[in-house]
Amino acid sequence: MQVSEDTNDDFLFIDDSGEDEILDESGGEIWKVLIVDDDPEIHSVTQLALSDLIVLGRRLEYIHAYSGRDACKLIEEHDDIVLVLLDVVMETDDAGLNVVKHIRETLERSDIRIVLRTGQPGYAPEESVIKDYDINDYKTKTELTRRKLVTTVYAAIRSYQQIATVTQNRIGLEKIIGAAAHLLELHSVHEYALGILIQLKLLCESKSSVFCARGQGIVDGVDDLSLYILGQDGLSSVLINQKLETLKNNEASERVASCYQQKQNFYSPTCLALYLASGSYKSVIYIELEQELTEIDQQLIEVFLTNIAIGYENVHLFQKLRNAAYKDWLTELPNRLEFVNLLDNFGQNNSDNSLVAGLIDINHFSDINDGLGQDLGNQLLSAVANRLKSLGEQCQFARVGADVFGVIGPSEKVNPENLTALFNQSFSAGEQHLPINVCIGLCSKEDAGSRGVNILNQINIALNLAKKNQLEHFVYYKKEMEEETLWRLGMIRQLRTDFAEQRLEVWYQPQLNLTSGKVIGAEALLRWRTSDGKFISPVVFIPLAEYSGLIIEIGDWVVNQACKQIKRLEEAGFDDVGISVNVSIPQFRRVDFVETVIEATKIHQVEPKKLELEVTENILMDDPQLVIDALTKVKAEGIRIALDDFGTGYSSLSYLQKLPLDRLKIDRSFVCDITKPGKSILADTIINLGKQMNLRVIAEGIEDEAQQEHLKSLGCHEVQGFYYAKPMPADEFLTYLRNHQ
Ligand code: C2E
Ligand code: MG
Ligand code: MG
């Protein structure tokens, strides 16, 4: 519809109707116009003049104010007024201008159009007012013919609508920019999908919407080419990760499929299918509309889609990165980093106190890996991961280390019985069926800290104890363990520095021939005197030295000290006194252990037979063959071997027979009660066993004469104990020898 300026101006109140070209079919909507004039007649003629006018498809509706004050009130009450036809002079000369200020300054309404009218030319406002207050037109009433009024009103309303459109566009664009910024913060595909649907709801009133894409690589365990629902709004959350068909909406299925294939948006009055793609990531958003979209809405949606498409690709790339950072590539389980995050949740989840978190460590996995190859090792790990999953969906799993798995779940699922049962049957990897044993560290919610890293540490403490535990292969974390660990670490630190500062000493406890009473040798025993002069018992610090590996260096040093001592004794004329040195398991794990011992005898030029290594039965527990091989080599050099604390360990006799032994040492526990009726039977058995195996037998821990006599009657060869002498420093031992010649 067009309005042309007519040069043939008529006076306002002269009827010049018949300008049908400016009329249009009217819809239901209206433009609200406020007529402000203190002259009632102006109201009626204005209304009359504009009575049939339809502007941009809408009729006009009028409200009337007869003073500036009334006008202000009405404008506040009706926020849909688009145009004010305003008399300048009313109750005061500037009443109209006050209304203008009220609209623009107080109400900050810049969209309402204003046409000023005045009866007399002399009341024209300043030009600056017209500019500053964005006045559409200023006319004297006599200037306004009907045609002119219509043209003015028409232009004003059109300008209103343009402003409204721009404003609406601006709001829409602001929403898009805001949405894009918001969406940038979402890093999972599912969150992103939902974020987009929510933003779209703001752009077009949607009843419901779904976000669909191929599930491959996004939905766990899916590798077909069907379209899956990744996000929904206004429907049901159970639809997430389900095939689009579960929606049971044929129209949706068809629209989405064709949109996906044709790569084109589809608009209808009731629904939309929008194609969102960037790089190789494609998706379709299907929306059921509350009401039909305007053209502007459509344009905004297109702008929105172009804006966010790149973000959709990014979110996939981000997910891939995340997977690389947080997933174990082999088993596809969460990795250690992610397990720490899961433990964070576990620690902060206060609603469920029955939860338990644990670590499961496969025993001797490296043997399988080394022996059967990495491929088989990998297959085995995957098989373990799958077996773990059978604990159920309430549990979460992770691969925390090469052969360590993490688990979190309710205590009725995650407990030693269930976890152990998982490993009762062997695992198939390739052609092999491999039996597996595990150690398990557990921590229940009530004992757990709140931060994931701490909890992991707590479970680790329990796991380490489980590995050492010889009776049971699982341990629950308890608070005291941590205190103990801290204490232990402190002690190890102190031991390390004190060893470096040469605060460790080797003392000697004499060993005597029971028949002749002659000193035949001594046992070298470590002493640790700390800087404050206190002695810490070897019973306390030897296990710490073993645990920390320090025993390797310390043990080396003891062997060398013992060799030096043998040499000194020789030089002092004691040619037939040997020294026994205690050796711990970790020392055998050192590849050159045998060589270092032999080397020590050579450096100090001692006869190998004067050096004896004392090993306990437990040394055979872990890796018997390693120990047997090492001792056989040592023995071949002529160095002697004694079995310490005999009778207290768990080793099998068949292994003991393979040890190249020279002596059996009867543990102090069998000696202390030996004089009580019926209590000597074990000592007796050991002595007989020794004799049958052609070994010498030495009893240790003899504290009184009665014990000595009893041992003598049983035929024991040698003795060592406080009854004869306590362990003493090297120099004192020399004096002792001189006094006991
Ligand atoms: P062990 O090898 O069985 O040493 C004998 C322990 O019994 C020594 O304790 C000794 O002082 C103590 N003992 C000897 N006679 C008697 C007695 O009549 N009555 C009583 N009540 N005790 C007696 P110590 O010196 O405290 O050593 C404890 C353990 O520490 C040793 O037991 C040994 O297993 C370990 N150990 C000591 N020195 C070394 C070392 O250099 N290397 C390694 N690996 N372990 C060592
Ligand atoms: Mg010993
Ligand atoms: Mg002993």
Short mmCIF file of N, CA, C and O in Angstrom, two decimals, residues 232-332:
data_model
loop_
_atom_site.label_atom_id
_atom_site.label_comp_id
_atom_site.label_asym_id
_atom_site.label_seq_id
_atom_site.Cartn_x
_atom_site.Cartn_y
_atom_site.Cartn_z
N GLN A 232 16.64 -33.18 24.37
CA GLN A 232 15.20 -32.97 24.20
C GLN A 232 14.76 -31.83 25.10
O GLN A 232 15.37 -31.56 26.12
N ASP A 233 13.67 -31.19 24.67
CA ASP A 233 13.08 -30.17 25.53
C ASP A 233 11.58 -30.32 25.45
O ASP A 233 11.02 -30.46 24.36
N GLY A 234 10.94 -30.38 26.58
CA GLY A 234 9.49 -30.48 26.61
C GLY A 234 8.97 -31.89 26.40
O GLY A 234 7.76 -32.10 26.30
N LEU A 235 9.87 -32.88 26.32
CA LEU A 235 9.39 -34.27 26.16
C LEU A 235 9.80 -35.06 27.39
O LEU A 235 9.46 -34.66 28.49
N SER A 236 10.58 -36.13 27.21
CA SER A 236 10.96 -36.88 28.40
C SER A 236 12.45 -37.21 28.34
O SER A 236 12.99 -37.52 27.27
N SER A 237 13.11 -37.16 29.52
CA SER A 237 14.55 -37.36 29.52
C SER A 237 14.92 -38.81 29.20
O SER A 237 16.07 -39.08 28.85
N VAL A 238 13.95 -39.73 29.31
CA VAL A 238 14.30 -41.12 28.96
C VAL A 238 14.60 -41.27 27.47
O VAL A 238 15.18 -42.27 27.05
N LEU A 239 14.22 -40.27 26.70
CA LEU A 239 14.48 -40.36 25.25
C LEU A 239 15.95 -40.18 24.90
O LEU A 239 16.40 -40.59 23.83
N ILE A 240 16.70 -39.59 25.83
CA ILE A 240 18.11 -39.30 25.53
C ILE A 240 18.87 -40.60 25.24
O ILE A 240 18.70 -41.59 25.94
N ASN A 241 19.67 -40.53 24.18
CA ASN A 241 20.48 -41.66 23.73
C ASN A 241 19.63 -42.79 23.14
O ASN A 241 20.13 -43.90 22.97
N GLN A 242 18.35 -42.51 22.88
CA GLN A 242 17.52 -43.52 22.23
C GLN A 242 17.38 -43.16 20.75
O GLN A 242 17.60 -42.03 20.35
N LYS A 243 16.98 -44.18 19.97
CA LYS A 243 16.77 -43.91 18.55
C LYS A 243 15.60 -42.94 18.38
O LYS A 243 14.67 -42.94 19.20
N LEU A 244 15.66 -42.16 17.31
CA LEU A 244 14.60 -41.18 17.04
C LEU A 244 13.23 -41.85 16.98
O LEU A 244 12.22 -41.27 17.40
N GLU A 245 13.21 -43.09 16.51
CA GLU A 245 11.92 -43.80 16.37
C GLU A 245 11.20 -43.98 17.71
O GLU A 245 9.97 -44.07 17.75
N THR A 246 11.95 -43.98 18.80
CA THR A 246 11.30 -44.15 20.11
C THR A 246 10.32 -43.02 20.38
O THR A 246 9.44 -43.13 21.22
N LEU A 247 10.50 -41.92 19.67
CA LEU A 247 9.60 -40.77 19.84
C LEU A 247 8.19 -41.11 19.34
O LEU A 247 7.21 -40.49 19.75
N LYS A 248 8.10 -42.11 18.46
CA LYS A 248 6.83 -42.54 17.86
C LYS A 248 6.10 -41.35 17.24
O LYS A 248 4.90 -41.14 17.47
N ASN A 249 6.82 -40.55 16.51
CA ASN A 249 6.22 -39.41 15.84
C ASN A 249 6.69 -39.49 14.39
O ASN A 249 7.81 -39.15 14.05
N ASN A 250 5.77 -39.98 13.53
CA ASN A 250 6.15 -40.25 12.15
C ASN A 250 6.60 -39.00 11.43
O ASN A 250 7.58 -39.00 10.69
N GLU A 251 5.84 -37.93 11.67
CA GLU A 251 6.20 -36.70 10.98
C GLU A 251 7.63 -36.29 11.35
O GLU A 251 8.44 -35.97 10.49
N ALA A 252 7.91 -36.35 12.65
CA ALA A 252 9.25 -35.97 13.11
C ALA A 252 10.29 -36.85 12.44
O ALA A 252 11.27 -36.34 11.88
N SER A 253 10.08 -38.17 12.45
CA SER A 253 11.06 -39.08 11.87
C SER A 253 11.30 -38.75 10.40
O SER A 253 12.44 -38.70 9.95
N GLU A 254 10.20 -38.52 9.66
CA GLU A 254 10.35 -38.26 8.22
C GLU A 254 11.06 -36.93 7.98
O GLU A 254 11.98 -36.84 7.17
N ARG A 255 10.59 -35.90 8.70
CA ARG A 255 11.19 -34.56 8.50
C ARG A 255 12.69 -34.58 8.82
O ARG A 255 13.49 -34.03 8.09
N VAL A 256 13.01 -35.21 9.94
CA VAL A 256 14.42 -35.22 10.36
C VAL A 256 15.25 -35.96 9.33
O VAL A 256 16.31 -35.47 8.90
N ALA A 257 14.74 -37.13 8.88
CA ALA A 257 15.50 -37.92 7.91
C ALA A 257 15.70 -37.12 6.63
O ALA A 257 16.82 -37.07 6.09
N SER A 258 14.66 -36.46 6.13
CA SER A 258 14.83 -35.77 4.86
C SER A 258 15.69 -34.52 5.03
O SER A 258 16.47 -34.17 4.17
N CYS A 259 15.55 -33.85 6.15
CA CYS A 259 16.40 -32.69 6.43
C CYS A 259 17.87 -33.11 6.47
O CYS A 259 18.75 -32.44 5.94
N TYR A 260 18.12 -34.29 7.09
CA TYR A 260 19.49 -34.80 7.23
C TYR A 260 20.07 -35.11 5.85
O TYR A 260 21.22 -34.82 5.57
N GLN A 261 19.19 -35.70 5.00
CA GLN A 261 19.69 -36.07 3.67
C GLN A 261 19.88 -34.87 2.76
O GLN A 261 20.85 -34.73 2.06
N GLN A 262 18.84 -33.98 2.79
CA GLN A 262 18.88 -32.84 1.85
C GLN A 262 19.72 -31.68 2.37
O GLN A 262 19.93 -30.70 1.66
N LYS A 263 20.13 -31.78 3.59
CA LYS A 263 20.94 -30.72 4.20
C LYS A 263 20.25 -29.37 4.10
O LYS A 263 20.87 -28.36 3.75
N GLN A 264 18.95 -29.35 4.31
CA GLN A 264 18.19 -28.10 4.18
C GLN A 264 17.20 -27.92 5.30
O GLN A 264 16.59 -28.90 5.75
N ASN A 265 17.03 -26.69 5.69
CA ASN A 265 16.03 -26.42 6.73
C ASN A 265 14.63 -26.58 6.16
O ASN A 265 14.39 -26.30 4.99
N PHE A 266 13.73 -27.01 7.02
CA PHE A 266 12.34 -27.14 6.59
C PHE A 266 11.47 -26.33 7.55
O PHE A 266 11.58 -26.46 8.77
N TYR A 267 10.64 -25.46 6.97
CA TYR A 267 9.76 -24.64 7.81
C TYR A 267 8.31 -24.94 7.46
O TYR A 267 7.96 -24.96 6.29
N SER A 268 7.48 -25.19 8.43
CA SER A 268 6.04 -25.25 8.19
C SER A 268 5.39 -24.49 9.34
O SER A 268 6.06 -24.18 10.33
N PRO A 269 4.09 -24.18 9.22
CA PRO A 269 3.47 -23.40 10.29
C PRO A 269 3.52 -24.12 11.65
O PRO A 269 3.50 -23.48 12.68
N THR A 270 3.62 -25.46 11.63
CA THR A 270 3.55 -26.16 12.91
C THR A 270 4.86 -26.78 13.37
O THR A 270 5.01 -27.13 14.54
N CYS A 271 5.77 -26.95 12.43
CA CYS A 271 7.04 -27.54 12.86
C CYS A 271 8.22 -27.09 12.01
O CYS A 271 8.05 -26.56 10.92
N LEU A 272 9.40 -27.32 12.55
CA LEU A 272 10.63 -26.97 11.84
C LEU A 272 11.57 -28.16 11.91
O LEU A 272 11.60 -28.87 12.91
N ALA A 273 12.36 -28.32 10.86
CA ALA A 273 13.49 -29.25 10.95
C ALA A 273 14.70 -28.44 10.50
O ALA A 273 14.72 -27.90 9.39
N LEU A 274 15.65 -28.29 11.40
CA LEU A 274 16.79 -27.42 11.11
C LEU A 274 18.05 -28.24 10.99
O LEU A 274 18.29 -29.14 11.80
N TYR A 275 18.81 -27.95 9.95
CA TYR A 275 20.04 -28.71 9.68
C TYR A 275 21.22 -27.97 10.27
O TYR A 275 21.44 -26.79 9.99
N LEU A 276 21.95 -28.66 11.13
CA LEU A 276 23.10 -28.02 11.79
C LEU A 276 24.33 -28.85 11.47
O LEU A 276 24.38 -30.03 11.81
N ALA A 277 25.29 -28.26 10.78
CA ALA A 277 26.46 -29.05 10.42
C ALA A 277 27.70 -28.19 10.38
O ALA A 277 27.65 -27.01 10.05
N SER A 278 28.80 -28.82 10.74
CA SER A 278 30.09 -28.17 10.59
C SER A 278 31.11 -29.30 10.51
O SER A 278 31.04 -30.24 11.30
N GLY A 279 32.02 -29.19 9.54
CA GLY A 279 32.98 -30.27 9.34
C GLY A 279 32.21 -31.55 9.07
O GLY A 279 31.25 -31.56 8.31
N SER A 280 32.57 -32.61 9.72
CA SER A 280 31.87 -33.86 9.45
C SER A 280 30.77 -34.11 10.48
O SER A 280 30.25 -35.21 10.58
N TYR A 281 30.48 -33.10 11.29
CA TYR A 281 29.48 -33.30 12.34
C TYR A 281 28.13 -32.74 11.89
O TYR A 281 28.00 -31.54 11.66
N LYS A 282 27.16 -33.65 11.73
CA LYS A 282 25.86 -33.24 11.23
C LYS A 282 24.79 -33.57 12.25
O LYS A 282 24.86 -34.60 12.91
N SER A 283 23.78 -32.71 12.29
CA SER A 283 22.67 -33.00 13.19
C SER A 283 21.42 -32.29 12.70
O SER A 283 21.50 -31.39 11.86
N VAL A 284 20.29 -32.71 13.21
CA VAL A 284 19.03 -32.07 12.85
C VAL A 284 18.25 -31.78 14.13
O VAL A 284 18.20 -32.60 15.04
N ILE A 285 17.69 -30.57 14.14
CA ILE A 285 16.86 -30.19 15.29
C ILE A 285 15.41 -30.17 14.80
O ILE A 285 15.11 -29.52 13.79
N TYR A 286 14.59 -30.88 15.50
CA TYR A 286 13.17 -30.89 15.11
C TYR A 286 12.36 -30.17 16.19
O TYR A 286 12.49 -30.47 17.37
N ILE A 287 11.56 -29.20 15.74
CA ILE A 287 10.83 -28.38 16.71
C ILE A 287 9.35 -28.38 16.38
O ILE A 287 8.97 -28.16 15.23
N GLU A 288 8.51 -28.62 17.37
CA GLU A 288 7.07 -28.43 17.18
C GLU A 288 6.73 -27.05 17.70
O GLU A 288 7.08 -26.71 18.84
N LEU A 289 6.04 -26.28 16.86
CA LEU A 289 5.84 -24.86 17.19
C LEU A 289 4.54 -24.59 17.92
O LEU A 289 3.53 -25.25 17.69
N GLU A 290 4.60 -23.61 18.78
CA GLU A 290 3.40 -23.10 19.45
C GLU A 290 2.63 -22.25 18.45
O GLU A 290 1.43 -22.32 18.34
N GLN A 291 3.37 -21.42 17.72
CA GLN A 291 2.73 -20.59 16.69
C GLN A 291 3.68 -20.39 15.52
O GLN A 291 4.89 -20.55 15.65
N GLU A 292 3.09 -20.04 14.39
CA GLU A 292 3.89 -19.95 13.17
C GLU A 292 4.98 -18.89 13.31
O GLU A 292 4.79 -17.88 13.98
N LEU A 293 6.08 -19.15 12.64
CA LEU A 293 7.20 -18.20 12.72
C LEU A 293 6.97 -17.02 11.79
O LEU A 293 6.42 -17.18 10.71
N THR A 294 7.41 -15.84 12.19
CA THR A 294 7.41 -14.71 11.26
C THR A 294 8.68 -14.84 10.42
O THR A 294 9.57 -15.63 10.73
N GLU A 295 8.73 -14.01 9.40
CA GLU A 295 9.90 -14.07 8.55
C GLU A 295 11.16 -13.67 9.34
O GLU A 295 12.23 -14.24 9.16
N ILE A 296 10.97 -12.70 10.23
CA ILE A 296 12.12 -12.26 11.03
C ILE A 296 12.61 -13.41 11.90
O ILE A 296 13.81 -13.67 11.99
N ASP A 297 11.66 -14.10 12.52
CA ASP A 297 12.05 -15.25 13.35
C ASP A 297 12.89 -16.22 12.54
O ASP A 297 13.91 -16.72 13.00
N GLN A 298 12.41 -16.48 11.32
CA GLN A 298 13.13 -17.44 10.47
C GLN A 298 14.55 -16.96 10.20
O GLN A 298 15.51 -17.72 10.28
N GLN A 299 14.63 -15.65 9.89
CA GLN A 299 15.96 -15.12 9.58
C GLN A 299 16.87 -15.23 10.81
O GLN A 299 18.03 -15.62 10.72
N LEU A 300 16.29 -14.90 11.95
CA LEU A 300 17.10 -14.97 13.18
C LEU A 300 17.57 -16.40 13.42
O LEU A 300 18.71 -16.64 13.81
N ILE A 301 16.68 -17.35 13.19
CA ILE A 301 17.06 -18.75 13.41
C ILE A 301 18.21 -19.14 12.48
O ILE A 301 19.16 -19.81 12.88
N GLU A 302 18.12 -18.66 11.22
CA GLU A 302 19.20 -18.97 10.29
C GLU A 302 20.52 -18.38 10.79
O GLU A 302 21.57 -19.03 10.74
N VAL A 303 20.44 -17.12 11.24
CA VAL A 303 21.65 -16.48 11.76
C VAL A 303 22.18 -17.30 12.95
O VAL A 303 23.37 -17.57 13.07
N PHE A 304 21.25 -17.71 13.81
CA PHE A 304 21.61 -18.47 15.00
C PHE A 304 22.35 -19.76 14.61
O PHE A 304 23.41 -20.08 15.13
N LEU A 305 21.76 -20.46 13.62
CA LEU A 305 22.37 -21.74 13.23
C LEU A 305 23.77 -21.55 12.67
O LEU A 305 24.68 -22.31 12.99
N THR A 306 23.93 -20.50 11.82
CA THR A 306 25.28 -20.27 11.28
C THR A 306 26.25 -19.96 12.41
O THR A 306 27.41 -20.37 12.38
N ASN A 307 25.75 -19.23 13.40
CA ASN A 307 26.61 -18.85 14.52
C ASN A 307 27.07 -20.00 15.38
O ASN A 307 28.16 -19.97 15.93
N ILE A 308 26.21 -20.99 15.54
CA ILE A 308 26.53 -22.04 16.51
C ILE A 308 27.10 -23.30 15.87
O ILE A 308 27.61 -24.15 16.56
N ALA A 309 27.01 -23.38 14.52
CA ALA A 309 27.43 -24.61 13.85
C ALA A 309 28.89 -24.94 14.20
O ALA A 309 29.23 -26.07 14.54
N ILE A 310 29.73 -23.93 14.15
CA ILE A 310 31.15 -24.15 14.42
C ILE A 310 31.34 -24.65 15.86
O ILE A 310 32.18 -25.49 16.13
N GLY A 311 30.48 -24.12 16.74
CA GLY A 311 30.54 -24.54 18.14
C GLY A 311 30.21 -26.02 18.27
O GLY A 311 30.77 -26.72 19.10
N TYR A 312 29.30 -26.48 17.40
CA TYR A 312 28.91 -27.89 17.47
C TYR A 312 30.10 -28.78 17.11
O TYR A 312 30.35 -29.80 17.74
N GLU A 313 30.84 -28.34 16.10
CA GLU A 313 32.04 -29.09 15.74
C GLU A 313 33.04 -29.05 16.90
O GLU A 313 33.62 -30.07 17.27
N ASN A 314 33.20 -27.85 17.46
CA ASN A 314 34.15 -27.71 18.57
C ASN A 314 33.84 -28.64 19.73
O ASN A 314 34.72 -29.21 20.34
N VAL A 315 32.55 -28.75 20.01
CA VAL A 315 32.18 -29.55 21.17
C VAL A 315 32.54 -31.02 20.93
O VAL A 315 32.94 -31.75 21.83
N HIS A 316 32.46 -31.43 19.67
CA HIS A 316 32.88 -32.80 19.34
C HIS A 316 34.39 -32.95 19.51
O HIS A 316 34.86 -33.94 20.06
N LEU A 317 35.09 -31.96 19.01
CA LEU A 317 36.55 -32.03 19.11
C LEU A 317 36.94 -32.02 20.58
O LEU A 317 37.83 -32.74 21.02
N PHE A 318 36.22 -31.19 21.33
CA PHE A 318 36.49 -31.10 22.77
C PHE A 318 36.26 -32.46 23.43
O PHE A 318 37.05 -32.93 24.24
N GLN A 319 35.15 -33.09 23.02
CA GLN A 319 34.83 -34.40 23.58
C GLN A 319 35.93 -35.42 23.27
O GLN A 319 36.30 -36.22 24.10
N LYS A 320 36.44 -35.30 22.03
CA LYS A 320 37.51 -36.22 21.63
C LYS A 320 38.74 -36.00 22.50
O LYS A 320 39.37 -36.94 22.97
N LEU A 321 39.06 -34.71 22.67
CA LEU A 321 40.19 -34.36 23.53
C LEU A 321 39.99 -34.88 24.93
O LEU A 321 40.88 -35.43 25.57
N ARG A 322 38.75 -34.68 25.39
CA ARG A 322 38.42 -35.11 26.75
C ARG A 322 38.59 -36.63 26.87
O ARG A 322 39.15 -37.12 27.84
N ASN A 323 38.11 -37.31 25.83
CA ASN A 323 38.26 -38.76 25.85
C ASN A 323 39.72 -39.15 25.91
O ASN A 323 40.12 -40.06 26.62
N ALA A 324 40.53 -38.42 25.11
CA ALA A 324 41.95 -38.72 25.09
C ALA A 324 42.55 -38.47 26.47
O ALA A 324 43.41 -39.19 26.93
N ALA A 325 42.06 -37.42 27.12
CA ALA A 325 42.64 -37.06 28.43
C ALA A 325 42.07 -37.89 29.56
O ALA A 325 42.75 -38.15 30.54
N TYR A 326 40.82 -38.30 29.44
CA TYR A 326 40.15 -38.93 30.59
C TYR A 326 39.75 -40.39 30.37
O TYR A 326 39.16 -40.98 31.24
N LYS A 327 40.02 -40.91 29.18
CA LYS A 327 39.62 -42.30 28.96
C LYS A 327 40.84 -43.15 28.73
O LYS A 327 41.82 -42.71 28.11
N ASP A 328 40.75 -44.38 29.19
CA ASP A 328 41.82 -45.31 28.91
C ASP A 328 41.58 -45.85 27.50
O ASP A 328 40.49 -46.32 27.19
N TRP A 329 42.59 -45.74 26.65
CA TRP A 329 42.40 -46.10 25.23
C TRP A 329 42.10 -47.57 25.06
O TRP A 329 41.38 -47.96 24.16
N LEU A 330 42.63 -48.41 25.94
CA LEU A 330 42.50 -49.86 25.74
C LEU A 330 41.11 -50.35 26.14
O LEU A 330 40.42 -51.00 25.37
N THR A 331 40.70 -50.03 27.35
CA THR A 331 39.45 -50.59 27.86
C THR A 331 38.28 -49.63 27.68
O THR A 331 37.14 -49.99 27.93
N GLU A 332 38.59 -48.39 27.26
CA GLU A 332 37.59 -47.34 27.13
C GLU A 332 36.95 -46.98 28.47
O GLU A 332 35.93 -46.31 28.53
#
